[in-house]
């Protein structure tokens, strides 16, 4: 079977490429070339019915929302509702991270309930009840099963290797490994005294990916879990390995995305993103956060949005939603809603600065500014990321013309009177 990337390399402009080009306002030949070079990914399993999106260079920053059960909390309907809510509030993709209950059923229900691409982490299912006793076949069979179901992209922690683990052991980390997939993989390697099969048998993984047009999101098992651990050797060792794996995937015609940290202080985010881009040949970068401080539990959607904005400005392409429940509990539906909206804001703020997408993003802000100038409240709601919340708060204002912040002293109204028609010309 010829993959989407190989078709792009042969000069074929597929319907997926045309769809992405139309959505992004980018010429189809440009999208084709970027896809052929691996600079954008279009995650879409052959069996998928999902919408087509582009992630990477010249594409608007995309956001992902994580949903899924835990072993302590299995409520399929709640997870389906979370997925629907995330899509409603702007998630471009959904990842099912379920670890409790009937994982096949939950995954299929989530896929059936949304129209955006869906990703998963197959090792969560492969590990079952015993990580140590998981076999190599369990790991690859889980990938195949998810691919057969139509999952569009899978996180694979292939950069967690014996060598990156050695680096970790020699580091001064406080939190060692906070990635669940990373911790599973290290436990398995330690117990079995073997290399990570997703690394040693990477070509087999690529064969499965080829069969189903599965995009591989190379997970960051060594991502730092606190500010103290940011930007250390273990993290960069993994980036180097992931860069090599991206190169091998591209040669095999398989699309890749590269995942990144984690917890990073603002002044080190640029370094992280630029290093990731450099070491991976400018692969699409997918960031979990980064959270810019450790001390705001309950508000980590905000610490992540600050980091996501800065990371986007430096070239991150895909932001993973963080909710107010991060580090505290399994998120509820309201947490997912708030996390998705806040991450959407971060992505847009980054787009205002990004080459290739800045003009469209700024046009949106201009429409809002014009509606504000005209005291056109419905116009403002229409441009708002969360119109319901904007309407609800404005309803507290009794004066239909201005708002209760300044009331009669509304500077916009005053200046409209002073400037007259000139005000309307801009
Ligand atoms: S009343 Fe004040 S806050 Fe409200 S629209 Fe006018 S200037 Fe803005």
CSV table of C-alpha atoms and ligand atoms in Angstrom, one decimal:
chain,number,residue,atom,x,y,z
A,1,UNK,CA,0.0,0.0,0.0
A,2,UNK,CA,1.3,3.5,-0.8
A,3,UNK,CA,1.1,5.9,2.1
A,4,UNK,CA,-0.2,9.4,2.1
A,5,UNK,CA,3.4,10.6,2.6
A,6,UNK,CA,4.6,8.6,-0.3
A,7,UNK,CA,1.8,9.8,-2.6
A,8,UNK,CA,2.8,13.4,-1.6
A,9,UNK,CA,6.4,12.5,-2.4
A,10,UNK,CA,5.3,11.3,-5.9
A,11,UNK,CA,3.6,14.7,-6.5
A,12,UNK,CA,0.0,13.4,-6.0
A,13,UNK,CA,-2.3,15.9,-4.5
A,14,UNK,CA,-4.8,13.7,-2.6
A,15,UNK,CA,-8.2,14.7,-1.2
A,16,UNK,CA,-6.7,14.9,2.3
A,17,UNK,CA,-4.1,17.4,1.0
A,18,UNK,CA,-6.8,19.4,-0.7
A,19,UNK,CA,-9.0,19.5,2.4
A,20,UNK,CA,-6.1,20.7,4.6
A,21,UNK,CA,-5.2,23.3,2.0
A,22,UNK,CA,-8.7,24.6,1.9
A,23,UNK,CA,-9.1,24.8,5.7
A,24,UNK,CA,-5.7,26.5,6.2
A,25,UNK,CA,-5.9,28.8,3.3
A,26,UNK,CA,-2.6,27.4,2.0
A,27,UNK,CA,-1.9,26.4,-1.6
A,28,UNK,CA,-2.4,22.6,-2.1
A,29,UNK,CA,1.1,22.1,-3.7
A,30,UNK,CA,2.6,23.7,-0.6
A,31,UNK,CA,0.7,21.4,1.7
A,32,UNK,CA,1.8,18.4,-0.5
A,33,UNK,CA,5.5,19.4,-0.3
A,34,UNK,CA,5.3,20.0,3.5
A,35,UNK,CA,3.7,16.6,4.0
A,36,UNK,CA,6.3,14.9,1.7
A,37,UNK,CA,9.1,16.4,3.8
A,38,UNK,CA,7.5,15.3,7.1
A,39,UNK,CA,7.0,19.0,8.2
A,40,UNK,CA,3.3,18.5,8.6
A,41,UNK,CA,1.3,15.5,9.6
A,42,UNK,CA,-2.3,14.7,8.5
A,43,UNK,CA,-3.3,12.0,11.0
A,44,UNK,CA,-6.0,9.9,9.3
A,45,UNK,CA,-6.3,6.1,9.6
A,46,UNK,CA,-7.5,4.4,6.4
A,47,UNK,CA,-10.6,3.2,8.3
A,48,UNK,CA,-11.2,6.5,10.0
A,49,UNK,CA,-14.3,8.7,9.4
A,50,UNK,CA,-12.7,11.7,11.1
A,51,UNK,CA,-12.3,15.2,9.7
A,52,UNK,CA,-8.9,15.9,8.1
A,53,UNK,CA,-6.5,18.3,9.9
A,54,UNK,CA,-3.0,19.4,9.3
A,55,UNK,CA,-0.4,19.7,12.1
A,56,UNK,CA,2.9,21.5,11.6
A,57,UNK,CA,4.5,24.2,9.5
A,58,UNK,CA,2.2,26.9,8.2
A,59,UNK,CA,-0.8,25.2,9.9
A,60,UNK,CA,-2.8,26.9,12.7
A,61,UNK,CA,-1.8,25.6,16.1
A,62,UNK,CA,-3.9,22.6,16.9
A,63,UNK,CA,-5.1,21.4,20.3
A,64,UNK,CA,-5.7,18.0,21.7
A,65,UNK,CA,-8.0,17.1,24.6
A,66,UNK,CA,-7.3,14.0,26.7
A,67,UNK,CA,-10.2,12.0,28.0
A,68,UNK,CA,-10.4,8.4,29.5
A,69,UNK,CA,-11.1,6.3,32.5
A,70,UNK,CA,-8.7,5.4,35.3
A,71,UNK,CA,-8.8,2.2,37.2
A,72,UNK,CA,-10.4,4.0,40.1
A,73,UNK,CA,-13.1,5.7,38.0
A,74,UNK,CA,-14.8,3.9,35.2
A,75,UNK,CA,-17.8,5.7,33.7
A,76,UNK,CA,-18.0,5.3,29.9
A,77,UNK,CA,-20.9,7.8,29.5
A,78,UNK,CA,-18.9,10.5,31.3
A,79,UNK,CA,-15.9,9.9,29.1
A,80,UNK,CA,-18.1,10.1,26.0
A,81,UNK,CA,-19.6,13.4,27.3
A,82,UNK,CA,-16.1,14.7,27.9
A,83,UNK,CA,-15.1,13.9,24.4
A,84,UNK,CA,-18.2,15.6,22.9
A,85,UNK,CA,-17.6,18.6,25.2
A,86,UNK,CA,-14.0,19.0,24.1
A,87,UNK,CA,-14.9,18.9,20.5
A,88,UNK,CA,-17.7,21.4,21.0
A,89,UNK,CA,-15.2,23.9,22.7
A,90,UNK,CA,-12.6,23.6,20.0
A,91,UNK,CA,-10.4,20.5,20.4
A,92,UNK,CA,-8.9,19.5,17.1
A,93,UNK,CA,-8.2,16.0,18.3
A,94,UNK,CA,-9.2,13.8,21.2
A,95,UNK,CA,-6.9,11.2,22.9
A,96,UNK,CA,-8.4,8.3,24.7
A,97,UNK,CA,-6.1,7.6,27.7
A,98,UNK,CA,-8.3,5.0,29.4
A,99,UNK,CA,-6.7,2.5,31.7
A,100,UNK,CA,-9.8,1.2,33.5
A,101,UNK,CA,-12.9,-0.8,32.4
A,102,UNK,CA,-13.5,-2.3,28.9
A,103,UNK,CA,-10.9,-0.5,27.0
A,104,UNK,CA,-12.0,-1.7,23.6
A,105,UNK,CA,-15.6,-0.6,24.2
A,106,UNK,CA,-14.6,2.8,25.6
A,107,UNK,CA,-12.2,3.5,22.7
A,108,UNK,CA,-14.9,2.6,20.1
A,109,UNK,CA,-17.6,4.7,21.9
A,110,UNK,CA,-15.3,7.7,22.0
A,111,UNK,CA,-14.4,7.3,18.3
A,112,UNK,CA,-18.1,7.1,17.4
A,113,UNK,CA,-19.0,10.2,19.4
A,114,UNK,CA,-16.7,12.7,17.8
A,115,UNK,CA,-15.8,13.8,14.3
A,116,UNK,CA,-12.2,14.9,15.0
A,117,UNK,CA,-9.2,12.6,14.7
A,118,UNK,CA,-8.7,10.3,17.7
A,119,UNK,CA,-5.4,9.1,19.2
A,120,UNK,CA,-4.5,6.5,21.9
A,121,UNK,CA,-1.7,5.0,23.8
A,122,UNK,CA,-1.8,1.3,23.1
A,123,UNK,CA,0.7,0.3,25.8
A,124,UNK,CA,-1.9,1.2,28.4
A,125,UNK,CA,-4.0,-1.7,27.1
A,126,UNK,CA,-1.0,-4.0,26.5
A,127,UNK,CA,0.1,-3.7,30.1
A,128,UNK,CA,-3.3,-5.0,31.3
A,129,UNK,CA,-3.0,-5.9,35.0
A,130,UNK,CA,0.7,-6.7,34.9
A,131,UNK,CA,3.3,-4.5,33.3
A,132,UNK,CA,6.2,-6.8,34.0
A,133,UNK,CA,4.4,-9.8,32.4
A,134,UNK,CA,3.4,-7.9,29.3
A,135,UNK,CA,5.0,-9.6,26.2
A,136,UNK,CA,6.4,-7.9,23.1
A,137,UNK,CA,3.5,-9.4,21.2
A,138,UNK,CA,1.1,-7.8,23.6
A,139,UNK,CA,2.6,-4.4,22.8
A,140,UNK,CA,2.5,-4.7,19.0
A,141,UNK,CA,-0.9,-6.5,19.1
A,142,UNK,CA,-2.3,-3.5,21.0
A,143,UNK,CA,-1.0,-1.1,18.4
A,144,UNK,CA,-2.6,-3.3,15.6
A,145,UNK,CA,-5.9,-3.6,17.4
A,146,UNK,CA,-6.1,0.2,17.9
A,147,UNK,CA,-5.2,0.7,14.2
A,148,UNK,CA,-7.8,-1.8,13.1
A,149,UNK,CA,-10.4,0.2,15.0
A,150,UNK,CA,-9.5,3.3,13.1
A,151,UNK,CA,-7.4,5.2,15.6
A,152,UNK,CA,-5.7,8.0,13.7
A,153,UNK,CA,-2.5,8.4,15.8
A,154,UNK,CA,-0.8,6.5,18.6
A,155,UNK,CA,1.7,7.6,21.2
A,156,UNK,CA,4.6,5.3,21.2
A,157,UNK,CA,7.4,5.8,23.8
A,158,UNK,CA,10.1,4.4,21.5
A,159,UNK,CA,12.7,7.0,22.8
A,160,UNK,CA,12.7,5.4,26.3
A,161,UNK,CA,15.7,3.1,25.8
A,162,UNK,CA,18.4,1.5,27.9
A,163,UNK,CA,20.7,4.4,27.1
A,164,UNK,CA,18.2,7.1,27.9
A,165,UNK,CA,17.4,5.3,31.2
A,166,UNK,CA,21.1,5.3,32.0
A,167,UNK,CA,21.1,9.1,31.5
A,168,UNK,CA,18.2,9.3,33.8
A,169,UNK,CA,19.9,7.3,36.5
A,170,UNK,CA,22.8,9.7,36.4
A,171,UNK,CA,20.7,12.8,36.6
A,172,UNK,CA,19.6,14.9,39.6
A,173,UNK,CA,15.9,14.6,38.9
A,174,UNK,CA,13.4,14.9,41.7
A,175,UNK,CA,10.5,13.2,39.9
A,176,UNK,CA,12.4,10.8,37.6
A,177,UNK,CA,9.7,9.8,35.1
A,178,UNK,CA,6.2,11.2,35.2
A,179,UNK,CA,5.0,9.9,31.8
A,180,UNK,CA,2.8,6.9,32.4
A,181,UNK,CA,3.9,5.2,29.2
A,182,UNK,CA,7.6,6.0,30.1
A,183,UNK,CA,7.2,4.5,33.5
A,184,UNK,CA,5.5,1.4,32.1
A,185,UNK,CA,8.4,1.0,29.6
A,186,UNK,CA,11.2,1.4,32.1
A,187,UNK,CA,9.5,-1.0,34.6
A,188,UNK,CA,9.2,-3.5,31.8
A,189,UNK,CA,12.8,-3.1,30.6
A,190,UNK,CA,14.1,-3.4,34.2
A,191,UNK,CA,12.1,-6.5,35.0
A,192,UNK,CA,12.9,-8.3,31.7
A,193,UNK,CA,16.4,-6.9,31.3
A,194,UNK,CA,15.7,-6.1,27.7
A,195,UNK,CA,15.6,-3.1,25.3
A,196,UNK,CA,12.3,-1.4,24.7
A,197,UNK,CA,10.7,-3.4,21.9
A,198,UNK,CA,9.2,-0.3,20.3
A,199,UNK,CA,12.8,0.8,19.8
A,200,UNK,CA,14.5,-2.5,19.0
A,201,UNK,CA,11.6,-3.6,16.7
A,202,UNK,CA,10.8,-0.1,15.4
A,203,UNK,CA,10.7,-1.4,11.7
A,204,UNK,CA,7.9,-3.8,12.7
A,205,UNK,CA,6.0,-0.8,14.2
A,206,UNK,CA,6.5,1.1,10.9
A,207,UNK,CA,5.0,-1.9,9.0
A,208,UNK,CA,1.9,-1.8,11.1
A,209,UNK,CA,1.6,1.9,10.7
A,210,UNK,CA,1.9,1.5,6.9
A,211,UNK,CA,-0.9,-1.1,6.8
A,212,UNK,CA,-3.4,1.3,8.4
A,213,UNK,CA,-1.9,4.8,7.6
A,214,UNK,CA,-1.3,5.3,11.3
A,215,UNK,CA,0.5,8.4,12.4
A,216,UNK,CA,3.1,7.8,15.1
A,217,UNK,CA,3.3,10.3,17.8
A,218,UNK,CA,6.7,9.7,19.4
A,219,UNK,CA,6.1,10.0,23.1
A,220,UNK,CA,8.4,11.9,25.5
A,221,UNK,CA,8.7,9.3,28.2
A,222,UNK,CA,11.6,11.4,29.8
A,223,UNK,CA,9.6,14.6,29.9
A,224,UNK,CA,10.4,16.6,33.0
A,225,UNK,CA,7.7,16.6,35.7
A,226,UNK,CA,8.8,19.7,37.6
A,227,UNK,CA,10.8,22.8,37.1
A,228,UNK,CA,13.8,21.4,38.8
A,229,UNK,CA,14.0,18.6,36.2
A,230,UNK,CA,13.6,20.7,33.0
A,231,UNK,CA,16.2,20.8,30.3
A,232,UNK,CA,18.4,18.0,31.6
A,233,UNK,CA,20.5,15.4,29.8
A,234,UNK,CA,17.8,12.6,30.0
A,235,UNK,CA,15.4,14.8,28.1
A,236,UNK,CA,17.8,15.8,25.4
A,237,UNK,CA,19.1,12.2,25.0
A,238,UNK,CA,15.5,11.2,24.3
A,239,UNK,CA,15.1,14.1,21.7
A,240,UNK,CA,18.3,12.8,19.9
A,241,UNK,CA,16.8,9.3,19.8
A,242,UNK,CA,13.4,10.6,18.6
A,243,UNK,CA,15.1,12.6,15.9
A,244,UNK,CA,16.7,9.4,14.5
A,245,UNK,CA,13.3,7.6,14.7
A,246,UNK,CA,11.6,10.4,12.8
A,247,UNK,CA,14.2,10.0,10.1
A,248,UNK,CA,13.6,6.3,9.8
A,249,UNK,CA,9.9,6.8,9.7
A,250,UNK,CA,10.2,9.4,6.9
A,251,UNK,CA,12.3,7.0,4.9
A,252,UNK,CA,9.5,4.4,5.3
A,253,UNK,CA,6.8,6.9,4.3
A,254,UNK,CA,5.3,7.0,7.8
A,255,UNK,CA,4.1,10.2,9.3
A,256,UNK,CA,5.4,11.3,12.7
A,257,UNK,CA,4.7,13.8,15.4
A,258,UNK,CA,7.2,14.4,18.3
A,259,UNK,CA,5.9,14.9,21.8
A,260,UNK,CA,7.7,17.2,24.3
A,261,UNK,CA,7.8,18.5,27.9
A,262,UNK,CA,6.3,18.8,30.5
A,263,UNK,CA,7.3,21.4,33.1
A,264,UNK,CA,9.7,24.1,31.8
A,265,UNK,CA,10.4,27.6,33.1
A,266,UNK,CA,9.5,30.3,30.5
A,267,UNK,CA,13.1,31.2,29.8
A,268,UNK,CA,13.9,27.6,28.7
A,269,UNK,CA,10.9,27.0,26.5
A,270,UNK,CA,12.4,28.5,23.4
A,271,UNK,CA,15.5,26.4,23.9
A,272,UNK,CA,13.4,23.2,24.2
A,273,UNK,CA,11.3,23.8,21.2
A,274,UNK,CA,14.1,24.9,19.0
A,275,UNK,CA,16.2,21.9,20.0
A,276,UNK,CA,13.3,19.6,19.3
A,277,UNK,CA,12.8,21.1,15.9
A,278,UNK,CA,16.5,21.0,15.1
A,279,UNK,CA,17.1,17.4,16.3
A,280,UNK,CA,14.0,16.0,14.6
A,281,UNK,CA,14.4,17.7,11.2
A,282,UNK,CA,11.5,20.1,11.9
A,283,UNK,CA,9.0,17.5,12.7
A,284,UNK,CA,5.5,18.6,14.0
A,285,UNK,CA,6.0,19.2,17.7
A,286,UNK,CA,3.3,18.2,20.2
A,287,UNK,CA,3.7,19.7,23.7
A,288,UNK,CA,2.2,18.5,26.9
A,289,UNK,CA,2.1,22.0,28.6
A,290,UNK,CA,4.7,23.1,29.2
A,291,UNK,CA,3.7,24.1,32.7
A,292,UNK,CA,5.7,27.1,33.7
A,293,UNK,CA,5.5,26.6,37.4
A,294,UNK,CA,4.8,23.7,39.8
A,295,UNK,CA,3.0,25.7,42.5
A,296,UNK,CA,-0.5,26.3,41.1
A,297,UNK,CA,-2.5,23.1,41.5
A,298,UNK,CA,-6.1,23.9,40.6
A,299,UNK,CA,-4.9,26.4,38.0
A,300,UNK,CA,-2.6,24.2,35.9
A,301,UNK,CA,-4.7,24.9,32.8
A,302,UNK,CA,-3.4,28.4,33.1
A,303,UNK,CA,0.3,27.5,33.9
A,304,UNK,CA,0.1,25.3,30.8
A,305,UNK,CA,-1.5,27.9,28.6
A,306,UNK,CA,1.2,30.4,29.4
A,307,UNK,CA,3.8,27.8,28.5
A,308,UNK,CA,1.8,26.7,25.4
A,309,UNK,CA,1.7,30.2,24.1
A,310,UNK,CA,5.4,30.8,24.5
A,311,UNK,CA,6.1,27.3,23.0
A,312,UNK,CA,3.8,28.1,20.0
A,313,UNK,CA,5.6,31.3,19.4
A,314,UNK,CA,8.8,29.4,19.1
A,315,UNK,CA,7.3,26.8,16.7
A,316,UNK,CA,5.3,24.2,18.7
A,317,UNK,CA,2.5,23.0,16.4
A,318,UNK,CA,0.1,21.1,18.6
A,319,UNK,CA,-0.8,21.7,22.3
A,320,UNK,CA,-2.2,19.2,24.7
A,321,UNK,CA,-4.9,20.5,26.9
A,322,UNK,CA,-4.3,20.7,30.6
A,323,UNK,CA,-7.3,20.9,33.0
A,324,UNK,CA,-7.7,22.5,36.4
A,325,UNK,CA,-7.7,18.9,37.8
A,326,UNK,CA,-4.1,18.3,36.6
A,327,UNK,CA,-2.0,16.6,39.4
A,328,UNK,CA,-5.1,16.4,41.5
A,329,UNK,CA,-7.8,14.1,40.1
A,330,UNK,CA,-9.4,12.6,37.0
A,331,UNK,CA,-10.9,15.6,35.3
A,332,UNK,CA,-14.7,16.0,35.1
A,333,UNK,CA,-16.7,17.4,32.2
A,334,UNK,CA,-16.4,21.0,33.5
A,335,UNK,CA,-12.6,20.6,33.8
A,336,UNK,CA,-12.4,19.4,30.2
A,337,UNK,CA,-14.5,22.4,29.0
A,338,UNK,CA,-12.4,24.9,30.9
A,339,UNK,CA,-9.1,23.2,29.9
A,340,UNK,CA,-10.1,23.1,26.2
A,341,UNK,CA,-11.1,26.7,26.1
A,342,UNK,CA,-8.0,27.9,27.9
A,343,UNK,CA,-5.8,25.8,25.6
A,344,UNK,CA,-7.7,27.2,22.5
A,345,UNK,CA,-6.8,30.7,23.8
A,346,UNK,CA,-3.1,29.7,24.1
A,347,UNK,CA,-3.1,28.3,20.5
A,348,UNK,CA,-4.7,31.4,19.1
A,349,UNK,CA,-2.3,33.7,21.0
A,350,UNK,CA,0.6,31.7,19.5
A,351,UNK,CA,-1.0,32.0,16.1
A,352,UNK,CA,-1.0,35.8,16.3
A,353,UNK,CA,2.8,35.5,16.2
A,354,UNK,CA,3.4,32.7,13.8
A,355,UNK,CA,4.6,33.0,10.2
A,356,UNK,CA,2.1,31.7,7.7
A,357,UNK,CA,-1.0,31.9,10.0
A,358,UNK,CA,-0.5,35.3,11.7
A,359,UNK,CA,-2.6,37.1,9.1
A,360,UNK,CA,-5.7,35.0,9.6
A,361,UNK,CA,-5.4,35.0,13.3
A,362,UNK,CA,-5.0,38.8,13.4
A,363,UNK,CA,-8.0,39.2,11.1
A,364,UNK,CA,-10.1,37.5,13.8
A,365,UNK,CA,-8.8,39.9,16.5
A,366,UNK,CA,-9.5,42.8,14.2
A,367,UNK,CA,-13.2,41.7,13.9
A,368,UNK,CA,-13.4,41.7,17.6
A,369,UNK,CA,-11.8,45.1,17.9
A,370,UNK,CA,-14.3,46.6,15.4
A,371,UNK,CA,-17.2,45.1,17.2
A,372,UNK,CA,-15.9,46.6,20.5
A,373,UNK,CA,-15.4,50.0,18.8
A,374,UNK,CA,-19.0,49.8,17.6
A,375,UNK,CA,-20.3,48.6,21.0
A,376,UNK,CA,-21.8,45.8,18.9
A,377,UNK,CA,-22.3,43.2,21.7
A,378,UNK,CA,-23.7,40.5,19.4
A,379,UNK,CA,-20.7,41.0,17.1
A,380,UNK,CA,-18.4,40.6,20.1
A,381,UNK,CA,-20.1,37.4,21.2
A,382,UNK,CA,-19.8,36.0,17.7
A,383,UNK,CA,-16.0,36.5,17.7
A,384,UNK,CA,-15.5,35.2,21.2
A,385,UNK,CA,-13.8,31.9,21.9
A,386,UNK,CA,-16.5,31.2,24.6
A,387,UNK,CA,-19.6,33.2,23.5
A,388,UNK,CA,-21.8,31.7,26.2
A,389,UNK,CA,-19.6,33.0,29.0
A,390,UNK,CA,-19.2,36.4,27.4
A,391,UNK,CA,-23.0,36.7,27.1
A,392,UNK,CA,-23.6,35.5,30.6
A,393,UNK,CA,-21.2,38.1,32.1
A,394,UNK,CA,-22.5,40.9,29.9
A,395,UNK,CA,-26.1,40.2,31.0
A,396,UNK,CA,-25.1,41.6,34.4
A,397,UNK,CA,-24.9,45.1,32.7
A,398,UNK,CA,-28.2,46.8,32.8
A,399,UNK,CA,-27.3,49.4,30.1
A,400,UNK,CA,-27.9,47.8,26.7
A,401,UNK,CA,-25.5,50.3,24.9
A,402,UNK,CA,-22.4,50.2,27.0
A,403,UNK,CA,-21.5,47.9,29.9
A,404,UNK,CA,-21.6,48.4,33.7
A,405,UNK,CA,-17.8,48.7,34.0
A,406,UNK,CA,-17.8,52.4,33.2
A,407,UNK,CA,-21.5,53.0,32.4
A,408,UNK,CA,-22.1,56.6,31.4
A,409,UNK,CA,-18.3,57.2,31.4
A,410,UNK,CA,-17.7,54.7,28.6
A,411,UNK,CA,-14.6,55.9,26.9
A,412,UNK,CA,-15.4,54.1,23.6
A,413,UNK,CA,-18.8,55.9,23.4
A,414,UNK,CA,-17.1,59.2,24.4
A,415,UNK,CA,-14.5,58.9,21.7
A,416,UNK,CA,-17.1,57.9,19.1
A,417,UNK,CA,-18.8,61.1,19.8
A,418,UNK,CA,-15.6,63.1,19.7
A,419,UNK,CA,-14.1,61.4,16.5
A,420,UNK,CA,-17.4,61.2,14.7
A,421,UNK,CA,-17.2,59.5,11.3
A,422,UNK,CA,-13.4,59.3,11.4
A,423,UNK,CA,-13.9,56.6,14.1
A,424,UNK,CA,-15.9,54.4,11.7
A,425,UNK,CA,-13.3,54.6,8.9
A,426,UNK,CA,-10.6,52.4,10.5
B,1,LIG,S1,-18.3,50.9,29.5
B,1,LIG,FE1,-16.1,50.8,29.8
B,1,LIG,S2,-15.6,48.6,29.7
B,1,LIG,FE2,-17.7,48.8,29.0
B,1,LIG,S3,-17.5,49.0,26.7
B,1,LIG,FE3,-17.5,51.1,27.5
B,1,LIG,S4,-15.2,51.5,27.8
B,1,LIG,FE4,-15.5,49.3,27.6
